[in-house]
Amino acid sequence: MASAKIDALKTQILALSKEVAGDEENRTKLLGVAMMAVAVVETPLETIWRLIMSPHAPAALMTCIKMGLVDAIVNAKAPQTAEELAKTTGADRLLIVRLLRPLLCMGIFEETDVRTYASTPISQLLTTPPLSGGYQFMFSAATPSLVKMPNYLASTGFKHVDAAPGPFQHAHKNNPAASEGMFPWLISDPAMLTNFNNFMSGQRMDRKDWYHFFPVDDILFNGSSQEPESPLLLDIAGGEGHDAEAFRKEFSKQPGKVFLLDLPETIDNIKQLDSAVVRVKYNFFEPQPIKGGRAYYFRSIFHDWPDSECIKILKNTASAMTPGYSKLLIFEWILPAKGVPMYPSLLDMNMMALLNGMERTEEQWSALLDAAGFKVDKFWTLHADTEGLIEASLK
């Protein structure tokens, strides 16, 4: 009886997955139900064993990326045998077979015959620069920090991480550039900096920009200067300008200039950016040079820093703002007071391990902004598993 019901459930789930393919809200809902089913059906012992064995598959995948195996399988026009892949990559045939076993179980590759492999949508997507770069960056930077974080925290008497040196410096102590933090470490390694910037662009692949679901006219345009040379939006520490460029294209008829401000090394590393976006080399630990802007915009910046450093950045920004006119816009996670979803929970661990930073609740955001001379006008949120927009102004 149970077996027949399980078979029927499998058929229904497969049908539903096709039905919701173009409906993101219901697709997410179905995924949540499936994950809940795993949590209910999986025994506590199975859960613990899954956690124990969790580092192994990511290590196998990173090895496959480094040896060129992922690209070799994805780029092939037909399934490839282990012998063919050994010739293509120069790697040992048996090593290839062993590394691919856990990845086959995860659906990253397909085993079409004995020791014969083909790509899947997962491995095909993994070869795109944002996700390939992101995986390599996280494995090189975050994984060592997370592995060594328990011992680091034990050495501090389990004090909260709120300043350097932190887990990242502890894990990368043999690299002199890492002593100054993750960003100097990145700047010392141009290839890894490219991976990081690609990763930042990849984080936007499945997320809508804030102006698609919050009232941009009410927040920004109503009451803004109509002078064509006036600063409309400053994307501060905006990386290679993905947000700034998208905003300028979306609102190309809106008067005012859009600026991208970031460190010289980042600005110089930009390969392509719409000329309508003005590039400015700037360190946000220095006074903001562009005065009287309508909006000073930060996306995924403050979670990189402990409160003390955030206050410095915010005060430098406040010094350039016009009271009653300029807005501070922060697009980041706004954690609920309880029931924080898995992704932002893990991201919070990531910020602690890499940057001594953190994700914040409404209460924490309000206190932080108040300490820097701001008041929160509104928290704009959709739901707990996506970022929100914090609209603030000078007190």
XYZ file of C-alpha atoms in Angstrom:
395
model
C 0.000 0.000 0.000
C 2.724 2.460 1.018
C 4.830 1.555 -2.016
C 2.009 2.413 -4.397
C 1.450 5.755 -2.652
C 5.145 6.564 -2.904
C 5.126 5.780 -6.625
C 2.063 8.012 -7.071
C 3.738 10.797 -5.097
C 6.839 10.559 -7.284
C 4.693 10.872 -10.411
C 2.850 13.841 -8.938
C 6.081 15.637 -7.953
C 7.531 15.172 -11.447
C 4.348 16.555 -12.983
C 4.249 19.484 -10.552
C 7.898 20.357 -11.229
C 7.044 20.844 -14.909
C 3.874 22.752 -14.071
C 5.657 25.322 -11.890
C 8.751 25.688 -14.109
C 7.725 29.196 -15.170
C 6.131 30.160 -11.865
C 8.924 31.132 -9.449
C 6.666 31.642 -6.439
C 5.104 28.170 -6.669
C 8.391 26.547 -7.725
C 9.958 27.894 -4.525
C 6.952 26.702 -2.550
C 7.235 23.201 -4.038
C 10.969 23.138 -3.267
C 10.205 24.067 0.336
C 7.710 21.208 0.599
C 10.261 18.781 -0.860
C 12.927 19.931 1.604
C 10.458 19.608 4.471
C 9.694 16.052 3.310
C 13.402 15.189 3.452
C 13.632 16.622 6.971
C 10.628 14.575 8.067
C 11.582 11.281 6.405
C 15.336 11.353 7.027
C 16.258 9.761 10.345
C 18.392 11.698 12.856
C 21.245 9.261 12.235
C 21.039 9.814 8.474
C 21.093 13.571 9.019
C 24.214 13.357 11.166
C 25.992 11.097 8.671
C 25.094 13.492 5.844
C 26.713 16.310 7.809
C 29.782 14.212 8.577
C 30.284 13.409 4.890
C 29.388 16.894 3.611
C 32.948 18.143 2.783
C 33.779 15.289 0.429
C 31.736 16.035 -2.694
C 32.722 19.753 -2.787
C 36.394 18.713 -2.619
C 35.889 16.275 -5.491
C 34.187 18.958 -7.567
C 36.940 21.529 -6.916
C 39.509 18.970 -8.056
C 37.509 18.348 -11.234
C 37.391 22.088 -11.934
C 41.137 22.462 -11.427
C 42.032 19.550 -13.686
C 39.732 20.856 -16.450
C 37.443 17.844 -16.197
C 34.211 19.823 -15.875
C 34.953 21.814 -19.026
C 36.049 18.666 -20.867
C 32.757 16.882 -20.193
C 30.570 19.940 -20.831
C 32.333 20.919 -24.050
C 32.279 17.404 -25.513
C 29.700 16.768 -28.225
C 29.098 13.222 -26.996
C 29.504 11.229 -23.754
C 33.140 10.707 -22.864
C 34.808 7.609 -21.442
C 37.227 7.833 -18.557
C 40.025 6.924 -20.977
C 39.095 9.807 -23.315
C 38.876 12.231 -20.414
C 42.279 11.093 -19.133
C 43.806 11.937 -22.519
C 42.065 15.323 -22.623
C 42.994 16.410 -19.098
C 46.241 14.533 -18.495
C 44.769 13.157 -15.267
C 44.837 9.526 -14.171
C 41.868 7.460 -15.411
C 41.145 5.815 -12.065
C 41.303 9.173 -10.278
C 38.690 10.536 -12.695
C 36.388 7.584 -12.039
C 36.631 7.986 -8.276
C 36.167 11.747 -8.267
C 33.061 11.551 -10.434
C 31.217 8.989 -8.288
C 29.775 11.393 -5.679
C 29.113 14.016 -8.347
C 27.047 11.514 -10.320
C 24.913 10.889 -7.232
C 24.266 14.632 -7.010
C 23.215 14.930 -10.649
C 26.175 17.125 -11.588
C 27.115 14.619 -14.288
C 25.334 11.661 -15.898
C 26.746 8.145 -16.223
C 25.538 6.996 -19.635
C 27.460 3.700 -19.562
C 30.219 2.043 -17.569
C 32.906 4.720 -16.991
C 31.205 6.939 -19.575
C 30.024 10.432 -18.659
C 27.916 13.305 -19.981
C 27.067 16.756 -18.696
C 23.784 17.805 -17.098
C 22.163 21.253 -16.705
C 24.032 21.592 -13.393
C 27.521 21.068 -14.819
C 26.651 23.154 -17.879
C 25.675 26.083 -15.651
C 28.751 25.543 -13.502
C 31.048 26.429 -16.424
C 29.657 29.981 -16.665
C 32.118 32.561 -15.267
C 29.911 33.746 -12.353
C 29.393 30.246 -10.963
C 32.767 28.768 -11.851
C 34.468 31.838 -10.390
C 32.210 31.770 -7.365
C 32.923 28.145 -6.604
C 36.676 28.654 -6.902
C 36.612 31.789 -4.750
C 34.527 30.188 -2.007
C 36.651 27.051 -1.938
C 39.916 29.021 -1.800
C 38.827 31.725 0.640
C 35.869 30.544 2.699
C 36.473 26.812 3.059
C 39.854 27.097 4.856
C 38.396 29.790 7.142
C 35.339 27.702 8.011
C 37.384 24.556 8.607
C 39.670 26.351 11.059
C 37.007 28.605 12.616
C 36.114 26.244 15.511
C 39.715 26.133 16.735
C 40.104 29.884 16.231
C 36.976 30.633 18.283
C 38.109 28.203 20.984
C 41.409 30.088 21.196
C 39.494 33.331 21.891
C 37.352 31.795 24.619
C 34.449 31.808 22.165
C 34.149 35.579 21.978
C 31.977 37.136 19.279
C 33.906 38.005 16.108
C 33.700 41.778 15.710
C 37.159 42.893 14.598
C 40.322 41.740 12.858
C 42.225 39.510 13.146
C 39.522 36.913 12.732
C 38.979 33.451 11.258
C 40.207 34.489 7.793
C 43.528 35.837 9.044
C 43.943 32.758 11.244
C 43.316 30.362 8.347
C 45.523 32.215 5.849
C 48.289 33.262 8.240
C 51.003 31.980 5.904
C 49.964 34.513 3.244
C 51.284 38.015 4.125
C 48.558 39.752 2.090
C 45.863 38.013 4.138
C 47.008 39.671 7.357
C 45.277 42.861 6.205
C 42.030 41.034 5.427
C 40.236 39.351 2.559
C 40.121 42.313 0.184
C 43.898 43.015 0.226
C 44.352 39.258 -0.243
C 42.112 39.421 -3.310
C 43.912 42.436 -4.743
C 47.205 40.541 -4.465
C 45.773 37.779 -6.677
C 44.242 39.189 -9.916
C 42.857 35.799 -11.017
C 41.068 35.337 -7.688
C 39.842 38.945 -7.822
C 38.255 38.150 -11.190
C 36.657 35.035 -9.685
C 35.276 37.161 -6.853
C 33.870 39.839 -9.154
C 32.320 37.162 -11.362
C 30.821 35.624 -8.239
C 29.263 38.943 -7.242
C 27.621 39.224 -10.652
C 26.471 35.601 -10.386
C 24.676 36.324 -7.120
C 22.336 38.528 -9.118
C 21.450 35.841 -11.664
C 18.245 34.689 -9.977
C 17.355 37.848 -8.064
C 15.358 40.863 -9.128
C 16.770 44.328 -8.596
C 15.177 46.364 -5.824
C 13.525 48.802 -8.215
C 11.487 45.987 -9.771
C 9.495 45.332 -6.634
C 9.769 48.513 -4.558
C 8.253 51.899 -5.595
C 11.283 53.625 -7.104
C 9.288 56.759 -7.914
C 8.299 57.267 -4.284
C 11.704 56.304 -2.917
C 13.952 58.104 -5.382
C 12.543 60.006 -8.351
C 9.815 62.152 -6.822
C 11.536 65.303 -5.645
C 14.891 64.563 -7.274
C 16.813 67.198 -9.226
C 15.984 67.542 -12.905
C 19.434 68.858 -13.773
C 21.202 66.451 -16.179
C 24.559 66.807 -14.371
C 23.180 66.267 -10.859
C 24.195 63.050 -9.046
C 21.151 60.766 -9.204
C 22.544 57.490 -7.836
C 25.964 56.609 -6.476
C 26.664 52.865 -6.430
C 29.323 52.731 -3.722
C 31.677 49.727 -3.758
C 29.656 48.449 -6.702
C 32.356 46.157 -8.087
C 32.368 46.038 -11.861
C 29.198 48.099 -12.111
C 26.501 45.501 -12.759
C 23.922 47.275 -10.598
C 24.832 50.769 -11.762
C 24.666 49.775 -15.424
C 21.349 47.955 -15.005
C 19.848 50.952 -13.175
C 21.039 53.414 -15.829
C 19.576 51.292 -18.638
C 16.282 50.770 -16.809
C 15.845 54.502 -16.193
C 17.743 55.992 -19.119
C 15.317 58.930 -19.443
C 15.595 59.967 -15.804
C 17.703 63.148 -15.440
C 20.922 62.933 -13.496
C 24.120 60.949 -13.548
C 24.794 57.453 -12.244
C 28.189 56.870 -10.627
C 30.165 53.725 -9.844
C 32.655 54.158 -7.019
C 35.180 51.497 -6.012
C 38.845 50.919 -5.265
C 41.340 51.713 -8.044
C 42.213 48.039 -8.499
C 38.553 47.151 -9.022
C 37.859 50.033 -11.400
C 40.969 49.169 -13.423
C 39.848 45.523 -13.599
C 36.529 46.369 -15.316
C 36.356 44.741 -18.731
C 33.090 46.248 -19.957
C 30.750 48.957 -18.650
C 28.271 51.311 -20.269
C 29.920 54.711 -20.791
C 26.810 56.351 -19.309
C 28.018 55.146 -15.900
C 30.677 57.474 -14.494
C 33.601 55.593 -12.923
C 35.212 57.024 -9.788
C 38.156 55.537 -7.884
C 37.250 55.738 -4.227
C 37.857 54.126 -0.840
C 34.775 54.364 1.373
C 36.966 54.754 4.458
C 37.708 58.242 3.133
C 35.272 61.195 2.898
C 32.750 60.825 0.083
C 33.838 63.203 -2.731
C 30.488 63.518 -4.548
C 28.259 65.904 -2.649
C 24.499 66.314 -2.707
C 23.562 63.081 -4.444
C 19.968 61.940 -4.466
C 20.759 58.354 -3.507
C 23.873 56.790 -1.962
C 23.408 53.103 -2.703
C 25.151 50.120 -1.104
C 24.457 46.533 -2.083
C 25.808 43.691 0.034
C 28.517 45.873 1.591
C 27.806 46.324 5.287
C 27.515 42.610 5.997
C 31.227 42.503 5.111
C 32.158 44.609 8.125
C 31.726 44.689 11.917
C 29.693 47.575 13.354
C 32.690 49.769 14.161
C 33.839 49.794 10.530
C 30.286 50.207 9.190
C 29.885 53.357 11.263
C 33.036 54.836 9.691
C 31.708 54.108 6.180
C 28.295 55.545 7.008
C 29.701 58.727 8.566
C 31.871 59.329 5.498
C 28.740 58.975 3.386
C 26.649 61.206 5.650
C 29.175 64.034 5.303
C 28.336 64.331 1.594
C 24.563 64.086 1.895
C 22.115 67.001 1.778
C 19.633 66.952 4.694
C 16.050 66.571 3.551
C 17.116 65.571 0.019
C 19.719 62.813 -0.041
C 18.722 59.217 0.629
C 20.721 56.258 1.881
C 19.664 53.011 0.200
C 20.996 49.700 1.511
C 20.065 46.505 -0.324
C 20.932 43.623 2.013
C 19.428 40.859 4.077
C 17.085 41.975 6.830
C 16.903 38.936 9.067
C 13.642 38.125 10.828
C 13.776 38.078 14.616
C 13.035 34.324 14.532
C 12.839 31.584 11.939
C 15.776 32.738 9.787
C 15.873 30.686 6.540
C 18.829 28.464 5.737
C 20.536 30.558 3.038
C 20.931 33.801 5.024
C 21.839 31.731 8.099
C 24.727 30.156 6.175
C 25.636 33.509 4.643
C 25.959 34.899 8.173
C 28.483 32.146 8.965
C 30.294 32.991 5.741
C 30.561 36.674 6.678
C 31.960 35.775 10.087
C 34.525 33.371 8.611
C 35.708 35.630 5.796
C 35.297 39.213 6.918
C 34.448 39.386 10.629
C 31.093 40.704 9.405
C 27.483 39.667 9.905
C 23.922 39.689 8.596
C 21.575 41.880 10.655
C 18.016 42.039 11.950
C 15.814 45.144 11.814
C 16.789 45.917 15.391
C 20.501 45.662 14.581
C 20.158 47.767 11.427
C 18.268 50.484 13.301
C 20.900 50.646 16.051
C 23.761 50.713 13.544
C 22.261 53.505 11.450
C 21.319 55.522 14.524
C 24.927 55.360 15.749
C 26.086 56.841 12.419
C 23.584 59.701 12.381
C 20.786 58.171 10.294
C 17.159 57.302 10.876
C 15.391 54.456 9.105
C 12.524 55.743 6.969
C 11.324 52.283 6.031
C 12.321 48.647 5.801
C 11.089 47.400 2.435
C 10.800 43.602 2.517
C 9.093 40.882 0.498
C 9.780 37.682 2.417
C 12.466 36.224 4.655
C 14.391 34.353 1.955
C 15.393 37.353 -0.145
C 17.132 40.674 0.462
C 15.259 43.824 1.388
C 15.812 47.538 0.937
C 16.559 49.873 3.822
C 15.566 53.462 3.098
C 17.234 55.933 5.459
C 17.978 59.626 5.758
C 20.000 61.958 7.961
C 18.616 62.549 11.444
